[in-house]
Amino acid sequence: MKIKTLLIDDEELARNELKFLLKDFSQIQIVGEASNADEAISMIDSLKPDLLFLDISMPGKNGFELLEELTQTPEVIFVTAFDEFAIKAFEANALYYILKPIKQERLQRAIEKAEKHIEEHQGQESGNLSSDSQVFIKDGEKCYFIKIGDIFLLESAGNYVKVFFENKKPLLHKSLNLLEEKLPQEIFFRVNRQQMINLNYIQNIESYFKGGLHVTLKSGHTVEVSTRQAVRFKELMSL
């Protein structure tokens, strides 16, 4: 299996060093390299890499800000010269982080872990979001990689969307309308103007005022299915 890989670092020497070290790994196929976040975002959209080697501290947008702009996040190995960023990346459940200067042994462990993750999701069509796809959210000082299937509720909050998973609800800087277009329709349903739910997390459904419905999720959250959406929802759920 070839792992389509994109190198993102503002320093050309750092990219060249990484390319040299990666020659020992025949499964790594370097499809491109970028020197800043905006360039990288464009390349990610067009090349659809499986893996990013991502420097965190870059002029303009840093590595975290780059990931926030992606609708679907590839596997990520952070490469950084700063310990504080490495700790933050670890909290983000990153595949791996590597401190500069890069040691071959640590690089090998990171690639082995990446290969395992990518093989697990190999059946997924490139560009299409599924329950195994992951999104990146930075909420204040905390960062998260979240599997789509682990999100049970999405709630509009101005220019942001509150993302509910586990016992957390960080804000994602995207609109609910955009997410509705991107998320798999067999899993997520827009119950009203402000909320979408994961159908796999439904615990109970009750009739409500003027033909609407009340849905209770396994998390204990209760949402209202608007009268307008209730007809479609009943058809979908065979009610």
Short mmCIF file of C-alpha atoms in Angstrom, two decimals:
data_model
loop_
_atom_site.label_atom_id
_atom_site.label_comp_id
_atom_site.label_asym_id
_atom_site.label_seq_id
_atom_site.Cartn_x
_atom_site.Cartn_y
_atom_site.Cartn_z
CA MET A 1 0.00 0.00 0.00
CA LYS A 2 1.26 3.45 -0.95
CA ILE A 3 0.54 6.26 1.51
CA LYS A 4 -0.04 9.54 -0.34
CA THR A 5 1.87 12.06 1.77
CA LEU A 6 2.07 15.86 1.83
CA LEU A 7 4.92 17.71 3.58
CA ILE A 8 4.02 21.10 5.09
CA ASP A 9 6.81 23.24 6.54
CA ASP A 10 7.81 26.85 5.91
CA GLU A 11 11.52 25.91 5.95
CA GLU A 12 12.84 24.35 2.75
CA LEU A 13 15.80 22.79 4.57
CA ALA A 14 13.42 21.05 6.98
CA ARG A 15 11.35 19.68 4.09
CA ASN A 16 14.50 18.45 2.33
CA GLU A 17 15.72 16.72 5.49
CA LEU A 18 12.36 15.00 5.91
CA LYS A 19 12.32 13.91 2.25
CA PHE A 20 15.79 12.41 2.72
CA LEU A 21 14.73 10.49 5.83
CA LEU A 22 11.53 9.25 4.18
CA LYS A 23 13.51 7.56 1.37
CA ASP A 24 13.92 4.59 3.72
CA PHE A 25 10.14 4.04 3.75
CA SER A 26 8.96 2.57 0.45
CA GLN A 27 5.28 2.84 1.43
CA ILE A 28 5.51 6.66 1.64
CA GLN A 29 4.65 8.37 -1.64
CA ILE A 30 5.34 12.12 -1.40
CA VAL A 31 2.73 13.76 -3.64
CA GLY A 32 3.65 17.35 -2.84
CA GLU A 33 5.08 19.87 -0.41
CA ALA A 34 3.82 23.23 0.80
CA SER A 35 5.56 26.13 2.54
CA ASN A 36 2.47 27.71 4.15
CA ALA A 37 -1.06 26.91 5.25
CA ASP A 38 -2.95 28.47 2.33
CA GLU A 39 -0.82 26.62 -0.19
CA ALA A 40 -1.31 23.40 1.78
CA ILE A 41 -5.11 23.74 1.94
CA SER A 42 -5.29 24.05 -1.84
CA MET A 43 -3.04 21.00 -2.29
CA ILE A 44 -5.01 18.93 0.21
CA ASP A 45 -8.22 19.66 -1.70
CA SER A 46 -6.70 18.66 -5.04
CA LEU A 47 -4.33 15.82 -4.07
CA LYS A 48 -6.41 14.15 -1.32
CA PRO A 49 -3.38 12.91 0.67
CA ASP A 50 -3.69 10.11 3.22
CA LEU A 51 -1.09 11.63 5.53
CA LEU A 52 0.26 15.06 6.45
CA PHE A 53 3.67 15.77 7.96
CA LEU A 54 2.74 19.13 9.46
CA ASP A 55 4.91 21.79 11.04
CA ILE A 56 2.94 23.64 13.72
CA SER A 57 4.77 26.96 13.98
CA MET A 58 4.60 28.73 10.60
CA PRO A 59 4.26 32.38 9.55
CA GLY A 60 0.65 33.41 8.96
CA LYS A 61 -1.64 30.51 9.85
CA ASN A 62 -0.07 27.85 12.05
CA GLY A 63 -0.63 24.12 11.70
CA PHE A 64 -3.66 24.07 14.00
CA GLU A 65 -5.35 26.90 12.09
CA LEU A 66 -4.72 25.03 8.84
CA LEU A 67 -6.49 21.92 10.17
CA GLU A 68 -9.45 23.99 11.36
CA GLU A 69 -10.18 25.02 7.79
CA LEU A 70 -10.45 21.45 6.50
CA THR A 71 -13.82 19.73 6.26
CA GLN A 72 -12.15 16.32 6.38
CA THR A 73 -8.80 15.82 8.06
CA PRO A 74 -6.22 13.27 6.81
CA GLU A 75 -4.04 11.45 9.30
CA VAL A 76 -1.53 13.88 10.79
CA ILE A 77 2.00 13.58 12.14
CA PHE A 78 3.01 16.87 13.72
CA VAL A 79 6.65 17.93 13.33
CA THR A 80 7.72 20.68 15.70
CA ALA A 81 10.75 22.20 17.38
CA PHE A 82 8.71 23.33 20.41
CA ASP A 83 7.76 21.09 23.33
CA GLU A 84 4.67 23.10 24.27
CA PHE A 85 3.21 22.50 20.80
CA ALA A 86 4.05 18.81 21.06
CA ILE A 87 2.09 18.53 24.29
CA LYS A 88 -0.88 20.30 22.73
CA ALA A 89 -0.71 18.00 19.70
CA PHE A 90 -0.72 14.98 22.02
CA GLU A 91 -3.88 16.32 23.69
CA ALA A 92 -5.37 16.58 20.20
CA ASN A 93 -5.08 12.79 19.81
CA ALA A 94 -2.71 13.32 16.91
CA LEU A 95 -1.32 10.20 15.35
CA TYR A 96 2.11 11.19 16.47
CA TYR A 97 4.34 14.17 17.02
CA ILE A 98 8.03 14.34 16.24
CA LEU A 99 10.39 16.83 17.77
CA LYS A 100 13.04 18.44 15.59
CA PRO A 101 15.76 17.40 14.93
CA ILE A 102 14.01 14.25 13.69
CA LYS A 103 15.24 10.89 14.97
CA GLN A 104 14.82 7.93 12.59
CA GLU A 105 13.48 5.62 15.30
CA ARG A 106 10.67 8.01 16.26
CA LEU A 107 9.88 8.63 12.58
CA GLN A 108 9.55 4.88 12.02
CA ARG A 109 7.12 4.47 14.94
CA ALA A 110 5.02 7.36 13.65
CA ILE A 111 4.83 5.92 10.15
CA GLU A 112 3.94 2.44 11.43
CA LYS A 113 1.08 3.94 13.43
CA ALA A 114 -0.08 6.00 10.44
CA GLU A 115 -0.01 2.96 8.18
CA LYS A 116 -2.19 1.00 10.60
CA HIS A 117 -4.79 3.80 10.82
CA ILE A 118 -4.92 4.27 7.05
CA GLU A 119 -5.29 0.53 6.40
CA GLU A 120 -8.25 0.44 8.80
CA HIS A 121 -10.05 3.11 6.77
CA GLN A 122 -8.94 1.98 3.33
CA GLY A 123 -12.45 1.14 2.13
CA GLN A 124 -13.60 4.72 2.51
CA GLU A 125 -14.08 6.66 -0.73
CA SER A 126 -11.74 9.62 -1.00
CA GLY A 127 -13.52 12.93 -0.58
CA ASN A 128 -16.69 11.45 0.96
CA LEU A 129 -17.31 11.81 4.68
CA SER A 130 -18.20 8.63 6.54
CA SER A 131 -18.58 7.71 10.21
CA ASP A 132 -14.82 6.98 10.30
CA SER A 133 -13.80 10.34 8.80
CA GLN A 134 -12.24 12.76 11.26
CA VAL A 135 -12.51 16.50 11.77
CA PHE A 136 -10.18 18.78 13.71
CA ILE A 137 -11.46 21.33 16.24
CA LYS A 138 -9.38 23.81 18.23
CA ASP A 139 -11.34 25.20 21.16
CA GLY A 140 -9.26 27.70 23.12
CA GLU A 141 -6.13 25.87 24.23
CA LYS A 142 -7.59 22.43 23.62
CA CYS A 143 -7.50 20.56 20.31
CA TYR A 144 -9.50 17.55 19.21
CA PHE A 145 -9.52 15.05 16.36
CA ILE A 146 -13.10 13.74 16.31
CA LYS A 147 -14.55 10.82 14.38
CA ILE A 148 -17.74 11.85 12.59
CA GLY A 149 -19.56 8.83 14.02
CA ASP A 150 -18.80 9.93 17.61
CA ILE A 151 -20.69 13.23 17.20
CA PHE A 152 -24.29 12.91 18.44
CA LEU A 153 -25.54 16.51 18.16
CA LEU A 154 -24.64 19.66 16.19
CA GLU A 155 -26.09 22.99 17.22
CA SER A 156 -25.83 26.36 15.46
CA ALA A 157 -24.22 29.14 17.52
CA GLY A 158 -23.89 32.28 15.38
CA ASN A 159 -21.01 31.80 12.94
CA TYR A 160 -20.02 28.59 14.73
CA VAL A 161 -21.44 25.13 15.35
CA LYS A 162 -21.35 23.54 18.78
CA VAL A 163 -20.19 19.94 18.36
CA PHE A 164 -21.39 17.48 21.01
CA PHE A 165 -19.36 14.29 21.58
CA GLU A 166 -18.60 12.38 24.79
CA ASN A 167 -19.09 15.05 27.48
CA LYS A 168 -17.58 17.85 25.37
CA LYS A 169 -19.07 20.58 23.18
CA PRO A 170 -16.35 22.65 21.47
CA LEU A 171 -17.12 25.24 18.79
CA LEU A 172 -16.33 24.59 15.13
CA HIS A 173 -15.91 27.66 12.89
CA LYS A 174 -18.27 26.42 10.16
CA SER A 175 -21.95 26.91 9.43
CA LEU A 176 -24.58 24.25 10.07
CA ASN A 177 -25.69 24.58 6.43
CA LEU A 178 -22.17 23.70 5.22
CA LEU A 179 -21.96 20.70 7.53
CA GLU A 180 -25.38 19.48 6.39
CA GLU A 181 -24.04 19.37 2.82
CA LYS A 182 -20.87 17.48 3.81
CA LEU A 183 -22.02 15.04 6.49
CA PRO A 184 -23.31 11.57 5.49
CA GLN A 185 -27.11 11.83 5.15
CA GLU A 186 -27.63 8.23 6.20
CA ILE A 187 -26.26 9.16 9.64
CA PHE A 188 -27.18 12.83 10.26
CA PHE A 189 -30.58 14.52 10.07
CA ARG A 190 -31.43 18.23 10.27
CA VAL A 191 -34.25 18.26 12.85
CA ASN A 192 -34.79 22.02 12.84
CA ARG A 193 -33.07 25.25 11.78
CA GLN A 194 -30.64 25.14 14.70
CA GLN A 195 -29.82 21.44 15.18
CA MET A 196 -28.73 18.21 13.50
CA ILE A 197 -28.64 14.82 15.20
CA ASN A 198 -26.84 11.53 14.69
CA LEU A 199 -29.60 8.97 14.03
CA ASN A 200 -27.55 6.23 15.68
CA TYR A 201 -27.87 8.01 19.03
CA ILE A 202 -31.70 8.18 19.16
CA GLN A 203 -33.15 6.63 22.30
CA ASN A 204 -36.81 7.72 22.25
CA ILE A 205 -39.29 9.52 19.97
CA GLU A 206 -42.52 11.17 21.16
CA SER A 207 -45.29 13.12 19.42
CA TYR A 208 -45.29 16.85 20.11
CA PHE A 209 -47.28 20.03 19.49
CA LYS A 210 -48.80 20.57 15.98
CA GLY A 211 -47.36 17.45 14.40
CA GLY A 212 -43.81 17.96 15.65
CA LEU A 213 -41.75 15.37 17.50
CA HIS A 214 -39.56 15.25 20.59
CA VAL A 215 -36.44 13.10 20.24
CA THR A 216 -34.37 12.02 23.23
CA LEU A 217 -30.77 11.04 22.53
CA LYS A 218 -28.77 8.43 24.41
CA SER A 219 -26.80 11.32 25.90
CA GLY A 220 -29.99 12.60 27.58
CA HIS A 221 -30.30 15.63 25.28
CA THR A 222 -33.81 16.35 23.98
CA VAL A 223 -34.37 18.02 20.59
CA GLU A 224 -37.51 19.07 18.76
CA VAL A 225 -38.16 17.89 15.22
CA SER A 226 -39.97 20.79 13.55
CA THR A 227 -43.38 20.21 11.96
CA ARG A 228 -41.79 20.79 8.56
CA GLN A 229 -39.11 18.13 9.12
CA ALA A 230 -41.33 15.67 11.00
CA VAL A 231 -42.91 14.18 7.85
CA ARG A 232 -39.52 13.39 6.31
CA PHE A 233 -38.19 12.16 9.64
CA LYS A 234 -41.11 9.72 10.09
CA GLU A 235 -40.53 8.35 6.58
CA LEU A 236 -36.84 7.96 7.27
CA MET A 237 -37.46 6.18 10.57
CA SER A 238 -40.41 4.15 9.18
CA LEU A 239 -42.78 5.58 11.81
#
